[in-house]
Coordinates of N, CA and C in Angstrom, one line a residue:
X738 N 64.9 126.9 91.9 CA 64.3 127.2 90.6 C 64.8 128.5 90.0
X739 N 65.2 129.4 91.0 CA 65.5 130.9 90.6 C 66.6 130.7 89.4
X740 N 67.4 130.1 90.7 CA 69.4 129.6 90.6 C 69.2 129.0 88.7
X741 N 68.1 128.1 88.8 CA 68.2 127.6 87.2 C 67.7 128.7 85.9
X742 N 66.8 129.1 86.5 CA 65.8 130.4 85.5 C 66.9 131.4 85.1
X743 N 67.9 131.7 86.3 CA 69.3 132.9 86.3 C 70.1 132.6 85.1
X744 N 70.6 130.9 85.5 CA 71.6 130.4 85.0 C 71.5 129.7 83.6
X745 N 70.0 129.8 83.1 CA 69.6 129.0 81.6 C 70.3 129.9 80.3
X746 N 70.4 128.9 79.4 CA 71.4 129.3 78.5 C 70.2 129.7 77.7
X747 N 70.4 130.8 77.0 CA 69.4 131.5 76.0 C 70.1 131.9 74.5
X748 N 69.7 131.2 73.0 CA 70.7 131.6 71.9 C 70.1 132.9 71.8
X749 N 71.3 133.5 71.3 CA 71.0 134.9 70.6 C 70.0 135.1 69.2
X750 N 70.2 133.9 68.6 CA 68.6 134.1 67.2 C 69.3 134.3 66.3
X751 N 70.7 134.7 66.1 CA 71.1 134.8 65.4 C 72.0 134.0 64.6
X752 N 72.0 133.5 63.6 CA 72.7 132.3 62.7 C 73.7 131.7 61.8
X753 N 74.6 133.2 61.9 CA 76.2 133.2 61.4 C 77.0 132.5 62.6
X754 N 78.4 132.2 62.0 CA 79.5 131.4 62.7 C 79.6 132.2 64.1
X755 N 79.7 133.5 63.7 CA 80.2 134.2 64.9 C 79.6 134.4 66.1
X756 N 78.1 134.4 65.8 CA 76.8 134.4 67.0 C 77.2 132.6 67.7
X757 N 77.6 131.9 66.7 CA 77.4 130.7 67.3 C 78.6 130.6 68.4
X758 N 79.8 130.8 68.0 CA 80.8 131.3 68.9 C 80.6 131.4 70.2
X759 N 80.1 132.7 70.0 CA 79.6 133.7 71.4 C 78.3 133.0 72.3
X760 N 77.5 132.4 71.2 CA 76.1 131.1 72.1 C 77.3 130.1 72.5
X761 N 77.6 129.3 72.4 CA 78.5 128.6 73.1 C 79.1 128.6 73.9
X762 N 80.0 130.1 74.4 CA 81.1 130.7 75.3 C 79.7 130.7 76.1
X763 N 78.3 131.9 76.1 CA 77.4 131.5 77.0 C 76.8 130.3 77.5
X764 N 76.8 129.3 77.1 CA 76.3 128.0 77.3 C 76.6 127.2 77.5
X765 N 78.4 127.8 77.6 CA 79.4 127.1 78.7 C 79.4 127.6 79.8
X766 N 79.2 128.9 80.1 CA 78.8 129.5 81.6 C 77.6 129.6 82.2
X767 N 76.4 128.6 81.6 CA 75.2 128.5 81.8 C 75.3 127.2 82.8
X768 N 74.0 126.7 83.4 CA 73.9 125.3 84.2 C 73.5 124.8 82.9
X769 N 74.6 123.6 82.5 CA 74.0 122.7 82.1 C 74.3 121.5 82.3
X770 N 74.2 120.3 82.1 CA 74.3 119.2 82.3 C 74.6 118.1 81.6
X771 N 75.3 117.3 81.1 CA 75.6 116.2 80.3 C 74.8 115.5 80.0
X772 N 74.3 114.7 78.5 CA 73.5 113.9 78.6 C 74.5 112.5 78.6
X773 N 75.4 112.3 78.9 CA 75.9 111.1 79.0 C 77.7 111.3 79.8
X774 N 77.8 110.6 80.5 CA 79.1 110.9 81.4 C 80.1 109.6 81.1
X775 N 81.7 110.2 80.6 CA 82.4 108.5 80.8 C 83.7 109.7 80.7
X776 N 84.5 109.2 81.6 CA 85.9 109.3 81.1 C 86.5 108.4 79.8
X777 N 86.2 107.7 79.6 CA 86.3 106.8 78.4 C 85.9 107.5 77.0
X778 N 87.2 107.8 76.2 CA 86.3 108.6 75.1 C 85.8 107.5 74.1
X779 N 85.7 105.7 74.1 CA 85.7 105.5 73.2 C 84.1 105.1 73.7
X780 N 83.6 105.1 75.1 CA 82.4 105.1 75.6 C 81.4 106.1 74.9
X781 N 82.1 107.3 75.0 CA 81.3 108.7 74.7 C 81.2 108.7 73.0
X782 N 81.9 108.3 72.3 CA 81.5 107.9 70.8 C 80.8 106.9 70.6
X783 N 80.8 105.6 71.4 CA 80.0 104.7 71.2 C 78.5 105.0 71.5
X784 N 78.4 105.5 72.2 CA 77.1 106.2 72.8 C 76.9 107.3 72.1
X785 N 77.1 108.5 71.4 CA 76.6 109.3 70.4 C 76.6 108.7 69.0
X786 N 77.3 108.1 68.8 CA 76.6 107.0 67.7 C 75.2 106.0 68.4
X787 N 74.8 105.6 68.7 CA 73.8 104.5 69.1 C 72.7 105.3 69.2
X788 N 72.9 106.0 70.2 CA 71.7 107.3 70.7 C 71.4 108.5 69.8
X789 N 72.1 109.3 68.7 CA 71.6 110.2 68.0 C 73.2 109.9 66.8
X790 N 72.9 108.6 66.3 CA 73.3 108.3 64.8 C 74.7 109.0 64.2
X791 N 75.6 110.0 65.6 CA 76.4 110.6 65.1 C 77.8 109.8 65.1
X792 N 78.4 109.8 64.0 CA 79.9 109.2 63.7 C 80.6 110.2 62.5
X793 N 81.5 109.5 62.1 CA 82.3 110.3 60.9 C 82.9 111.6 61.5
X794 N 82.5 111.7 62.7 CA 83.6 113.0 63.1 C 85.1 112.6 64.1
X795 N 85.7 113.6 64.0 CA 87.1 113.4 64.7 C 87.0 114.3 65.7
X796 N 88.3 113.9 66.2 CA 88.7 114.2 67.7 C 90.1 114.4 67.4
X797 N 90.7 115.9 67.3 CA 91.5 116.0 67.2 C 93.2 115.3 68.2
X798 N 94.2 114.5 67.8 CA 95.1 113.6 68.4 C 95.2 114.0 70.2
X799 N 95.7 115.5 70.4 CA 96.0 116.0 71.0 C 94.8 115.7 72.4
X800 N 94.1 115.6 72.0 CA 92.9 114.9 72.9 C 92.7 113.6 73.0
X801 N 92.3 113.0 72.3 CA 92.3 111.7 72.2 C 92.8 110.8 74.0
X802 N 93.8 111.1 74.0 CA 94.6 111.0 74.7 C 93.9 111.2 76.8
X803 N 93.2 112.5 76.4 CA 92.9 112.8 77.8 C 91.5 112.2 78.4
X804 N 91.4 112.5 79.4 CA 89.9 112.3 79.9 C 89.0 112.9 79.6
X805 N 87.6 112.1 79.0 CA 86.6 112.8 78.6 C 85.9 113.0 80.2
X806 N 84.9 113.7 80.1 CA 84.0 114.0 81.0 C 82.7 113.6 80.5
X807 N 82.7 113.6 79.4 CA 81.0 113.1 78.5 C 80.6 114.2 77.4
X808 N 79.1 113.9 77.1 CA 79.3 114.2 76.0 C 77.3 114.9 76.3
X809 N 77.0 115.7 75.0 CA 75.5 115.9 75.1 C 75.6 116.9 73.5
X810 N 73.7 116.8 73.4 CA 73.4 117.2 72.2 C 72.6 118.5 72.3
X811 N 72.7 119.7 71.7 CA 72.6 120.8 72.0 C 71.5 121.5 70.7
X812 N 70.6 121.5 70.9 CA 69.8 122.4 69.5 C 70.3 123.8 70.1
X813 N 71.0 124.4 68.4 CA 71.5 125.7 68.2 C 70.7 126.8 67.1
X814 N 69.6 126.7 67.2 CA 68.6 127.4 66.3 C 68.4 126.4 65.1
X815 N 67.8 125.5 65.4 CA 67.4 124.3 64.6 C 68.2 123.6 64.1
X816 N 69.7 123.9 64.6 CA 70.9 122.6 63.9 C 71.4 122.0 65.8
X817 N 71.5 120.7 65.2 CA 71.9 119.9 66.4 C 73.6 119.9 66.2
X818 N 73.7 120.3 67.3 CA 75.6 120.4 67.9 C 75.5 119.3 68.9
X819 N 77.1 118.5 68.9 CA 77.4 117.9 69.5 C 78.6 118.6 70.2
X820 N 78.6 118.4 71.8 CA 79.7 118.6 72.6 C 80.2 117.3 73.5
X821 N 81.3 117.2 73.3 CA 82.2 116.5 74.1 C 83.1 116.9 75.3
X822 N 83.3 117.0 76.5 CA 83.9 117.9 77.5 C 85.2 117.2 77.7
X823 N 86.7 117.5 77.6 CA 87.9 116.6 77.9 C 88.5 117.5 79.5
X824 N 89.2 116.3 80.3 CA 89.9 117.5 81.7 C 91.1 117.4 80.9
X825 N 92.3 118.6 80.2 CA 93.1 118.8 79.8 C 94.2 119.2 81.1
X826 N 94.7 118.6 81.7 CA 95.6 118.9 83.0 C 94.9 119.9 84.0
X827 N 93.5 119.6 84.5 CA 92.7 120.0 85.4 C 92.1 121.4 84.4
X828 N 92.3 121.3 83.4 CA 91.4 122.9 82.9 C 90.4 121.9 81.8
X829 N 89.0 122.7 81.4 CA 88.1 121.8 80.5 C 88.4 122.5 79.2
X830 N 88.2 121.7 78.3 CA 88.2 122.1 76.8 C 87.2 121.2 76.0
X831 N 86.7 121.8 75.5 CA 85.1 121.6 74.9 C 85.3 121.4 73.1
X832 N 85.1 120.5 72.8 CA 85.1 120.3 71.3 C 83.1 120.1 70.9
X833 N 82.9 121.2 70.2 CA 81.9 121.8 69.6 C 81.4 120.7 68.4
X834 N 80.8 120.0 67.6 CA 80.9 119.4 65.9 C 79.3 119.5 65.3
X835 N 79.1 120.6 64.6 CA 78.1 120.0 63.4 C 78.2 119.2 62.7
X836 N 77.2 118.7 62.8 CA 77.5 117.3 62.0 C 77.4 117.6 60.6
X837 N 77.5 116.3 59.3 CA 78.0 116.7 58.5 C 77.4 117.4 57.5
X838 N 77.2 118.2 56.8 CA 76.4 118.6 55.7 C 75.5 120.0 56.3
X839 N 76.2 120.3 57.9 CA 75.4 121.2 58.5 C 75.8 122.6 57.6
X840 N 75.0 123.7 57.1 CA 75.6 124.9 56.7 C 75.3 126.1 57.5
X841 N 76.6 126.6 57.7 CA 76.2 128.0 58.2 C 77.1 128.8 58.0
X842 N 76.4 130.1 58.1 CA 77.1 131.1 57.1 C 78.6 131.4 57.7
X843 N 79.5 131.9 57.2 CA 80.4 132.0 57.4 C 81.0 131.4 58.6
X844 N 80.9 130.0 58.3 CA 81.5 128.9 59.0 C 82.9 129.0 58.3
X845 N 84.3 128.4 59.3 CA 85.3 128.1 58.7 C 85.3 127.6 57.3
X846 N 86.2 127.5 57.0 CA 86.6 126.4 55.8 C 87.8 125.9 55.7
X847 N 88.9 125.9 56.4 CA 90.6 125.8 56.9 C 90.0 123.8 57.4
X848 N 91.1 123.4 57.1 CA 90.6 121.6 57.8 C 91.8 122.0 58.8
X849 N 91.8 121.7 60.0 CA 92.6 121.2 60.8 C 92.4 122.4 61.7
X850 N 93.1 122.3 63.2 CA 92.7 123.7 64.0 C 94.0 124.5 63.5
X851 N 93.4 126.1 63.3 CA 94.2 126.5 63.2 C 94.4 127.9 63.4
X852 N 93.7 128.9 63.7 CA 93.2 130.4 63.7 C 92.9 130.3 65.4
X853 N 93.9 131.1 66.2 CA 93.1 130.8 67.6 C 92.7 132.2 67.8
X854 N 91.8 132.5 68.9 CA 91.2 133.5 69.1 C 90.9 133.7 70.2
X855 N 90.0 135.5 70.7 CA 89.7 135.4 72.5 C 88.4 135.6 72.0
X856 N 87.5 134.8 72.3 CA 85.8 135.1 72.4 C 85.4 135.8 73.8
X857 N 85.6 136.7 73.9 CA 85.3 137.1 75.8 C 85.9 136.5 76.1
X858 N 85.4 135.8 77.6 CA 86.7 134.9 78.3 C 87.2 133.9 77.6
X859 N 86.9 132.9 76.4 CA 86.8 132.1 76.0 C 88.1 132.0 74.6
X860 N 89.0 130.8 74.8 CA 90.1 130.9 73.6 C 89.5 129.7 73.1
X861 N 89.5 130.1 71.7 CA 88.6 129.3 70.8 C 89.7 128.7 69.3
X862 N 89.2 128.1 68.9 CA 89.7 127.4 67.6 C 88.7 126.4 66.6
X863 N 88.6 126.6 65.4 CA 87.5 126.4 64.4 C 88.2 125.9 63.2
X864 N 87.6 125.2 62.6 CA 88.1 124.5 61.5 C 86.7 123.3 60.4
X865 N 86.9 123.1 59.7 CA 86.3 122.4 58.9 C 86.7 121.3 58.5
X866 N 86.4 120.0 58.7 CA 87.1 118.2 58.2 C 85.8 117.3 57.7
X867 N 85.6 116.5 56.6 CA 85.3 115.9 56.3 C 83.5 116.4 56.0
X868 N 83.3 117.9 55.8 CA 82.0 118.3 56.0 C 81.5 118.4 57.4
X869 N 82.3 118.2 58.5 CA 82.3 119.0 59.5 C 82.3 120.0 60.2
X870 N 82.0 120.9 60.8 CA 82.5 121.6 61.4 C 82.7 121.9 62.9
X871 N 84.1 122.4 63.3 CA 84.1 122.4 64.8 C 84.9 123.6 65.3
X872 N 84.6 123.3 66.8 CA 85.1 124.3 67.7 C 85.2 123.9 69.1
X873 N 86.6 124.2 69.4 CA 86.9 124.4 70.3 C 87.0 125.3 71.3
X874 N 86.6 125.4 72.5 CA 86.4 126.5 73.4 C 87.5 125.7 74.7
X875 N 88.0 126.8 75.4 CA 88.4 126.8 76.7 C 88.8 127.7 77.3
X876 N 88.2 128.2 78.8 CA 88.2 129.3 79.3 C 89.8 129.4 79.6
X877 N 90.5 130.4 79.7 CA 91.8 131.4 79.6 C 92.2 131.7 78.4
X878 N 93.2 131.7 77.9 CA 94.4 132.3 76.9 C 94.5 131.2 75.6
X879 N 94.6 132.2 74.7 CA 94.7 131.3 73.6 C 96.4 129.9 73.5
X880 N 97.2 130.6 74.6 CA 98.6 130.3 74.4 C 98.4 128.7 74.9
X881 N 97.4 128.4 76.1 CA 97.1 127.0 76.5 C 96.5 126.5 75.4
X882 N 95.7 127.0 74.8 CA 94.9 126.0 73.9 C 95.9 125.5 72.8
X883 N 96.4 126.7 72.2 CA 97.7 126.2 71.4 C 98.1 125.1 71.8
X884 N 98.8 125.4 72.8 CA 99.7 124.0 73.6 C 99.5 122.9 73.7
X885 N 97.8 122.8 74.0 CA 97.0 121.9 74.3 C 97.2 120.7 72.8
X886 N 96.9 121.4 72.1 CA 96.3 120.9 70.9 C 97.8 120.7 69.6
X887 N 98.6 121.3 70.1 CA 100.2 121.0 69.4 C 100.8 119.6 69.7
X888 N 100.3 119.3 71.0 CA 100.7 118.0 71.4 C 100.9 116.9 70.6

């Protein structure tokens, strides 16, 4: 019980893009757990559609491709996030999505990935599609994620 009390992800309270960022990078190094597991990404969309009504979002190509790990729904100070977890040649990479119509303040506005960044340990990439917004996180260097995602 300690081990989980230590390891619980806690938001900062705070409700610009950039706090969200940084809750994320923590809440990827917190214990948490999937609510739904499939290497199959077309499993893990079928199932976030059915179970909490979410569709109309993308998956950028470069992924598509890889193995999902699953997926789960994350309240972020009263807006629901969806994460998807992919194994990108044994490293994870995490695609973030508010769903659509979600507002927050100085959220991207660029459509496609394109601005990469170091969030602490965390190389990140953010963008805006179809009234979406997203983010990607993966622990190392921004030069993998590039790579990843140029594919």
């Amino acid at each position: 019980a300690i081990f989980f009390w230590q390891n619980r992800y806690v938001p900062s309270g705070k409700a610009d893009y950039a706090a969200f960022e940084v809750d994320m990078g923590n809440y990827l190094s917190s214990f948490f757990i999937l609510d739904y597991e499939s290497e199959d990404l077309s499993e893990v969309k079928s199932w976030l559609a059915s179970t909490h009504g979410v569709e109309n979002y993308s998956v950028p190509a470069a992924l598509t491709g890889q193995p999902s790990l699953g997926c789960e729904k994350i309240d972020w100070n009263g807006h629901e996030v969806y994460l998807i977890c992919f194994n990108v040649d044994g490293e994870l990479v995490h695609l973030f999505s508010f769903p659509e119509g979600a507002t927050i303040p100085d959220a991207p506005t660029t459509n496609g990935p394109g601005t990469y960044r170091q969030v602490g340990k965390w190389a990140t990439t953010s963008w805006r599609e179809n009234g979406h917004v997203y983010l990607i996180s993966t622990l190392g260097n921004q030069e993998f994620l590039e790579k990843t995602l140029s594919v």
